[in-house]
């Protein structure tokens, strides 16, 4: 049968910037194997399949696939999908914020959609409380895999994997200019990360308190122009180590070196010792069509 297929660019308002995302809006009846087939055909970092929820509290269920496997949760797929669904009228337009609940592999999570003049302007997702995990990773091997010197990686911040849905490795870089020198070897990076399918989220802080980042992958596309899950994890990481204040907005600028600039806004709330990020951004529709599946 023909199914509606859309592509949006996420964490941007400009076509051909940000992170591209494929969305199949009528994903009911597709097997997991077929969804993975479609994700491989799209050949993007993620493809989302919108389905009827199995929990009555949720407006829709989102299943998120890379070209390799299904993810419990990811940032730009959630932001992009709900921006699209709001634009298509699945979320009734109102003045100001609209609050809904989504069903994901990470459970039921709230979404806030801000409208202006009847059109979606910004989507905010709440991620799950951050989990921190110290992995035994060699700074030397990691630096070499990134095409850097060990001294390019800050030693006064931990190499730590952080999850607000999926684990991403936080890699603190000493200088912003060093980000442009990163030339990752995906095979060596995968070995340095002990075979984990994760993002090496390399970041440097700017003079105005913003963060500049590059999301280096160990599979297929090799670099991600905007990683919402990692940006949320970064916010929690910075608050935990006293490099940013809870409740203060953090802007994360990613994808610049790929000529796909992205803007990700993060606010981290501290709740009883837990760090809960809220990640927000915009999206723009690039094309629509159908796929036989």
CSV table of N, CA, C and O in Angstrom, one decimal, residues 149-230:
chain,number,residue,atom,x,y,z
A,149,UNK,N,45.3,15.4,18.8
A,149,UNK,CA,46.3,15.1,19.8
A,149,UNK,C,45.6,14.9,21.2
A,149,UNK,O,44.6,15.6,21.4
A,150,UNK,N,46.2,14.1,22.1
A,150,UNK,CA,45.6,13.9,23.4
A,150,UNK,C,45.4,15.2,24.1
A,150,UNK,O,44.4,15.4,24.9
A,151,UNK,N,46.3,16.2,23.9
A,151,UNK,CA,46.1,17.5,24.6
A,151,UNK,C,45.0,18.3,24.1
A,151,UNK,O,44.6,19.3,24.8
A,152,UNK,N,44.4,18.0,23.0
A,152,UNK,CA,43.2,18.7,22.5
A,152,UNK,C,42.0,18.4,23.3
A,152,UNK,O,41.0,19.1,23.2
A,153,UNK,N,42.0,17.3,24.1
A,153,UNK,CA,40.9,16.9,24.9
A,153,UNK,C,41.1,17.4,26.3
A,153,UNK,O,42.2,17.1,26.9
A,154,UNK,N,40.2,18.1,26.9
A,154,UNK,CA,40.3,18.7,28.2
A,154,UNK,C,40.5,17.5,29.2
A,154,UNK,O,39.8,16.5,29.2
A,155,UNK,N,41.5,17.8,30.2
A,155,UNK,CA,41.7,16.7,31.2
A,155,UNK,C,41.0,17.0,32.5
A,155,UNK,O,41.0,16.2,33.4
A,156,UNK,N,40.4,18.2,32.6
A,156,UNK,CA,39.8,18.6,33.9
A,156,UNK,C,38.3,18.3,33.8
A,156,UNK,O,37.5,18.6,34.7
A,157,UNK,N,37.8,17.7,32.7
A,157,UNK,CA,36.4,17.2,32.7
A,157,UNK,C,36.5,15.7,32.3
A,157,UNK,O,37.3,15.3,31.5
A,158,UNK,N,35.5,15.0,32.8
A,158,UNK,CA,35.5,13.5,32.6
A,158,UNK,C,35.1,13.1,31.2
A,158,UNK,O,34.2,13.8,30.6
A,159,UNK,N,35.7,12.1,30.6
A,159,UNK,CA,35.1,11.4,29.5
A,159,UNK,C,34.0,10.5,30.0
A,159,UNK,O,34.2,9.5,30.7
A,160,UNK,N,32.8,10.9,29.8
A,160,UNK,CA,31.6,10.2,30.4
A,160,UNK,C,30.5,10.1,29.5
A,160,UNK,O,30.2,11.0,28.7
A,161,UNK,N,29.9,8.9,29.5
A,161,UNK,CA,28.7,8.6,28.7
A,161,UNK,C,27.5,9.1,29.5
A,161,UNK,O,27.4,8.7,30.6
A,162,UNK,N,26.6,9.8,28.8
A,162,UNK,CA,25.4,10.3,29.4
A,162,UNK,C,24.2,9.9,28.6
A,162,UNK,O,24.2,10.0,27.4
A,163,UNK,N,23.2,9.5,29.3
A,163,UNK,CA,21.9,9.1,28.6
A,163,UNK,C,20.7,9.9,29.1
A,163,UNK,O,20.5,10.0,30.3
A,164,UNK,N,20.0,10.5,28.2
A,164,UNK,CA,18.7,11.0,28.5
A,164,UNK,C,17.6,10.3,27.6
A,164,UNK,O,16.6,10.8,27.3
A,165,UNK,N,18.0,9.1,27.3
A,165,UNK,CA,17.2,8.2,26.4
A,165,UNK,C,18.1,7.2,25.7
A,165,UNK,O,17.8,6.0,25.6
A,166,UNK,N,19.3,7.7,25.2
A,166,UNK,CA,20.3,6.8,24.7
A,166,UNK,C,21.7,7.4,25.1
A,166,UNK,O,21.8,8.6,25.3
A,167,UNK,N,22.7,6.5,25.3
A,167,UNK,CA,24.0,7.0,25.8
A,167,UNK,C,24.8,7.6,24.6
A,167,UNK,O,24.8,7.1,23.5
A,168,UNK,N,25.4,8.8,25.0
A,168,UNK,CA,26.3,9.5,24.1
A,168,UNK,C,27.5,9.8,24.9
A,168,UNK,O,27.4,10.2,26.1
A,169,UNK,N,28.7,9.7,24.3
A,169,UNK,CA,29.9,10.0,25.0
A,169,UNK,C,30.3,11.5,24.9
A,169,UNK,O,30.4,12.1,23.8
A,170,UNK,N,30.4,12.2,26.1
A,170,UNK,CA,30.8,13.6,26.1
A,170,UNK,C,32.3,13.7,26.0
A,170,UNK,O,33.0,13.1,26.8
A,171,UNK,N,32.7,14.4,25.0
A,171,UNK,CA,34.2,14.6,24.7
A,171,UNK,C,34.5,16.1,24.8
A,171,UNK,O,34.3,16.8,23.8
A,172,UNK,N,35.0,16.6,25.9
A,172,UNK,CA,35.3,18.0,26.0
A,172,UNK,C,36.6,18.4,25.3
A,172,UNK,O,37.6,17.9,25.5
A,173,UNK,N,36.4,19.4,24.4
A,173,UNK,CA,37.6,19.9,23.5
A,173,UNK,C,38.0,21.2,24.1
A,173,UNK,O,37.2,22.1,24.4
A,174,UNK,N,39.3,21.4,24.1
A,174,UNK,CA,39.9,22.6,24.8
A,174,UNK,C,39.6,23.9,24.1
A,174,UNK,O,39.3,24.9,24.7
A,175,UNK,N,39.6,23.9,22.7
A,175,UNK,CA,39.4,25.1,22.0
A,175,UNK,C,38.4,24.9,20.9
A,175,UNK,O,38.4,23.8,20.2
A,176,UNK,N,37.6,25.9,20.7
A,176,UNK,CA,36.5,25.8,19.6
A,176,UNK,C,37.2,25.5,18.2
A,176,UNK,O,36.7,24.8,17.4
A,177,UNK,N,38.3,26.2,17.9
A,177,UNK,CA,38.9,26.0,16.6
A,177,UNK,C,39.3,24.6,16.4
A,177,UNK,O,39.4,24.2,15.2
A,178,UNK,N,39.6,23.8,17.5
A,178,UNK,CA,40.0,22.5,17.3
A,178,UNK,C,38.9,21.6,16.7
A,178,UNK,O,39.2,20.6,16.0
A,179,UNK,N,37.6,22.0,16.9
A,179,UNK,CA,36.5,21.2,16.3
A,179,UNK,C,36.7,21.1,14.8
A,179,UNK,O,36.3,20.0,14.3
A,180,UNK,N,37.1,22.1,14.2
A,180,UNK,CA,37.3,22.1,12.7
A,180,UNK,C,38.4,21.1,12.3
A,180,UNK,O,38.4,20.7,11.1
A,181,UNK,N,39.3,20.7,13.2
A,181,UNK,CA,40.4,19.8,12.8
A,181,UNK,C,40.0,18.4,13.0
A,181,UNK,O,40.8,17.5,12.6
A,182,UNK,N,38.8,18.1,13.5
A,182,UNK,CA,38.4,16.7,13.7
A,182,UNK,C,38.3,16.0,12.4
A,182,UNK,O,37.6,16.5,11.5
A,183,UNK,N,38.9,14.9,12.2
A,183,UNK,CA,38.8,14.0,11.0
A,183,UNK,C,38.8,12.6,11.5
A,183,UNK,O,39.8,11.9,11.7
A,184,UNK,N,37.6,12.2,11.8
A,184,UNK,CA,37.4,10.9,12.5
A,184,UNK,C,37.6,9.7,11.5
A,184,UNK,O,37.2,9.7,10.4
A,185,UNK,N,38.2,8.6,12.1
A,185,UNK,CA,38.2,7.3,11.4
A,185,UNK,C,37.2,6.5,12.1
A,185,UNK,O,37.3,6.1,13.2
A,186,UNK,N,36.0,6.2,11.4
A,186,UNK,CA,34.9,5.5,12.0
A,186,UNK,C,35.3,4.1,12.6
A,186,UNK,O,34.9,3.8,13.7
A,187,UNK,N,36.2,3.4,11.9
A,187,UNK,CA,36.6,2.1,12.5
A,187,UNK,C,37.4,2.3,13.7
A,187,UNK,O,37.2,1.6,14.7
A,188,UNK,N,38.4,3.2,13.7
A,188,UNK,CA,39.2,3.4,14.9
A,188,UNK,C,38.3,4.0,16.0
A,188,UNK,O,38.5,3.6,17.2
A,189,UNK,N,37.4,4.8,15.7
A,189,UNK,CA,36.5,5.4,16.7
A,189,UNK,C,35.6,4.3,17.3
A,189,UNK,O,35.5,4.3,18.6
A,190,UNK,N,35.1,3.4,16.5
A,190,UNK,CA,34.4,2.3,17.1
A,190,UNK,C,35.2,1.4,18.0
A,190,UNK,O,34.8,1.0,19.1
A,191,UNK,N,36.5,1.2,17.6
A,191,UNK,CA,37.4,0.4,18.5
A,191,UNK,C,37.6,1.2,19.8
A,191,UNK,O,37.7,0.6,20.9
A,192,UNK,N,37.8,2.5,19.7
A,192,UNK,CA,38.1,3.3,20.9
A,192,UNK,C,36.9,3.3,21.8
A,192,UNK,O,37.1,3.4,23.1
A,193,UNK,N,35.7,3.2,21.3
A,193,UNK,CA,34.5,3.1,22.1
A,193,UNK,C,34.1,1.7,22.4
A,193,UNK,O,32.9,1.5,22.8
A,194,UNK,N,35.0,0.8,22.2
A,194,UNK,CA,34.8,-0.6,22.6
A,194,UNK,C,33.6,-1.2,21.8
A,194,UNK,O,32.8,-2.0,22.4
A,195,UNK,N,33.4,-0.8,20.6
A,195,UNK,CA,32.3,-1.4,19.7
A,195,UNK,C,31.0,-0.9,19.9
A,195,UNK,O,30.0,-1.3,19.4
A,196,UNK,N,30.8,0.2,20.8
A,196,UNK,CA,29.5,0.7,21.1
A,196,UNK,C,28.9,1.5,19.9
A,196,UNK,O,29.7,2.3,19.3
A,197,UNK,N,27.6,1.3,19.6
A,197,UNK,CA,26.9,2.2,18.6
A,197,UNK,C,26.5,3.5,19.4
A,197,UNK,O,25.4,3.5,19.9
A,198,UNK,N,27.4,4.4,19.4
A,198,UNK,CA,27.1,5.7,20.2
A,198,UNK,C,27.7,6.8,19.4
A,198,UNK,O,28.3,6.7,18.4
A,199,UNK,N,27.4,8.0,19.9
A,199,UNK,CA,27.9,9.3,19.3
A,199,UNK,C,29.0,9.8,20.2
A,199,UNK,O,28.8,9.9,21.4
A,200,UNK,N,30.2,10.1,19.6
A,200,UNK,CA,31.2,10.8,20.3
A,200,UNK,C,30.9,12.3,20.2
A,200,UNK,O,31.1,12.9,19.1
A,201,UNK,N,30.3,12.9,21.2
A,201,UNK,CA,29.8,14.2,21.1
A,201,UNK,C,30.9,15.2,21.6
A,201,UNK,O,31.1,15.5,22.8
A,202,UNK,N,31.6,15.7,20.6
A,202,UNK,CA,32.8,16.6,20.8
A,202,UNK,C,32.3,18.0,21.0
A,202,UNK,O,31.5,18.5,20.1
A,203,UNK,N,32.6,18.7,22.0
A,203,UNK,CA,32.1,20.1,22.2
A,203,UNK,C,33.2,21.0,22.8
A,203,UNK,O,34.1,20.6,23.5
A,204,UNK,N,33.0,22.3,22.5
A,204,UNK,CA,33.8,23.3,23.1
A,204,UNK,C,32.9,24.5,23.5
A,204,UNK,O,31.9,24.7,22.8
A,205,UNK,N,33.2,25.1,24.6
A,205,UNK,CA,32.4,26.2,25.0
A,205,UNK,C,32.8,27.5,24.4
A,205,UNK,O,34.0,27.8,24.2
A,206,UNK,N,31.8,28.4,24.0
A,206,UNK,CA,32.0,29.7,23.4
A,206,UNK,C,32.1,30.7,24.5
A,206,UNK,O,31.9,30.5,25.7
A,207,UNK,N,32.5,31.9,24.1
A,207,UNK,CA,32.7,33.0,25.0
A,207,UNK,C,31.4,33.5,25.6
A,207,UNK,O,31.5,34.1,26.7
A,208,UNK,N,30.3,33.3,25.0
A,208,UNK,CA,29.0,33.8,25.5
A,208,UNK,C,28.3,32.7,26.3
A,208,UNK,O,27.1,32.8,26.5
A,209,UNK,N,28.9,31.6,26.5
A,209,UNK,CA,28.3,30.5,27.3
A,209,UNK,C,27.6,29.5,26.4
A,209,UNK,O,27.0,28.5,26.9
A,210,UNK,N,27.6,29.7,25.1
A,210,UNK,CA,27.1,28.7,24.2
A,210,UNK,C,28.0,27.5,24.0
A,210,UNK,O,29.2,27.6,24.3
A,211,UNK,N,27.5,26.4,23.5
A,211,UNK,CA,28.4,25.3,23.2
A,211,UNK,C,28.4,25.0,21.7
A,211,UNK,O,27.4,25.1,21.0
A,212,UNK,N,29.6,24.7,21.2
A,212,UNK,CA,29.8,24.3,19.8
A,212,UNK,C,30.1,22.8,19.8
A,212,UNK,O,30.9,22.4,20.6
A,213,UNK,N,29.5,22.1,18.9
A,213,UNK,CA,29.6,20.7,19.0
A,213,UNK,C,29.7,20.0,17.6
A,213,UNK,O,29.3,20.6,16.6
A,214,UNK,N,30.3,18.8,17.6
A,214,UNK,CA,30.2,17.9,16.4
A,214,UNK,C,29.9,16.5,16.9
A,214,UNK,O,30.4,16.0,17.9
A,215,UNK,N,28.9,15.8,16.3
A,215,UNK,CA,28.5,14.5,16.7
A,215,UNK,C,29.1,13.5,15.8
A,215,UNK,O,28.6,13.3,14.7
A,216,UNK,N,30.1,12.8,16.2
A,216,UNK,CA,30.8,11.8,15.3
A,216,UNK,C,30.2,10.4,15.6
A,216,UNK,O,30.2,9.9,16.7
A,217,UNK,N,29.9,9.8,14.5
A,217,UNK,CA,29.2,8.5,14.5
A,217,UNK,C,30.2,7.4,14.2
A,217,UNK,O,31.2,7.6,13.5
A,218,UNK,N,29.8,6.2,14.6
A,218,UNK,CA,30.7,5.0,14.2
A,218,UNK,C,30.1,4.2,13.1
A,218,UNK,O,30.5,3.1,12.9
A,219,UNK,N,29.0,4.7,12.5
A,219,UNK,CA,28.4,3.9,11.4
A,219,UNK,C,28.0,4.9,10.3
A,219,UNK,O,27.9,6.1,10.4
A,220,UNK,N,27.8,4.3,9.1
A,220,UNK,CA,27.2,4.9,7.9
A,220,UNK,C,27.6,6.3,7.6
A,220,UNK,O,28.5,6.6,6.9
A,221,UNK,N,26.8,7.3,8.2
A,221,UNK,CA,27.0,8.7,7.8
A,221,UNK,C,28.2,9.4,8.4
A,221,UNK,O,28.6,10.4,8.0
A,222,UNK,N,28.7,8.8,9.5
A,222,UNK,CA,30.0,9.3,10.1
A,222,UNK,C,29.9,10.6,10.9
A,222,UNK,O,30.6,10.7,11.9
A,223,UNK,N,28.9,11.4,10.6
A,223,UNK,CA,28.8,12.6,11.4
A,223,UNK,C,27.3,13.1,11.3
A,223,UNK,O,26.7,13.0,10.3
A,224,UNK,N,26.8,13.5,12.5
A,224,UNK,CA,25.4,13.9,12.6
A,224,UNK,C,25.4,15.5,12.7
A,224,UNK,O,26.0,16.1,13.5
A,225,UNK,N,24.6,16.1,11.9
A,225,UNK,CA,24.5,17.6,11.9
A,225,UNK,C,23.8,18.2,13.1
A,225,UNK,O,23.9,19.4,13.4
A,226,UNK,N,22.9,17.4,13.7
A,226,UNK,CA,22.2,17.9,14.9
A,226,UNK,C,21.8,16.7,15.7
A,226,UNK,O,21.1,15.8,15.2
A,227,UNK,N,22.2,16.6,17.0
A,227,UNK,CA,21.9,15.4,17.8
A,227,UNK,C,21.2,15.9,19.1
A,227,UNK,O,21.8,16.3,20.1
A,228,UNK,N,19.9,15.9,19.0
A,228,UNK,CA,19.1,16.4,20.2
A,228,UNK,C,19.3,15.6,21.5
A,228,UNK,O,19.3,16.2,22.5
A,229,UNK,N,19.4,14.3,21.3
A,229,UNK,CA,19.6,13.5,22.6
A,229,UNK,C,20.9,13.9,23.2
A,229,UNK,O,21.0,14.0,24.4
A,230,UNK,N,22.0,14.0,22.4
A,230,UNK,CA,23.3,14.3,22.9
A,230,UNK,C,23.3,15.7,23.5
A,230,UNK,O,24.0,16.0,24.5
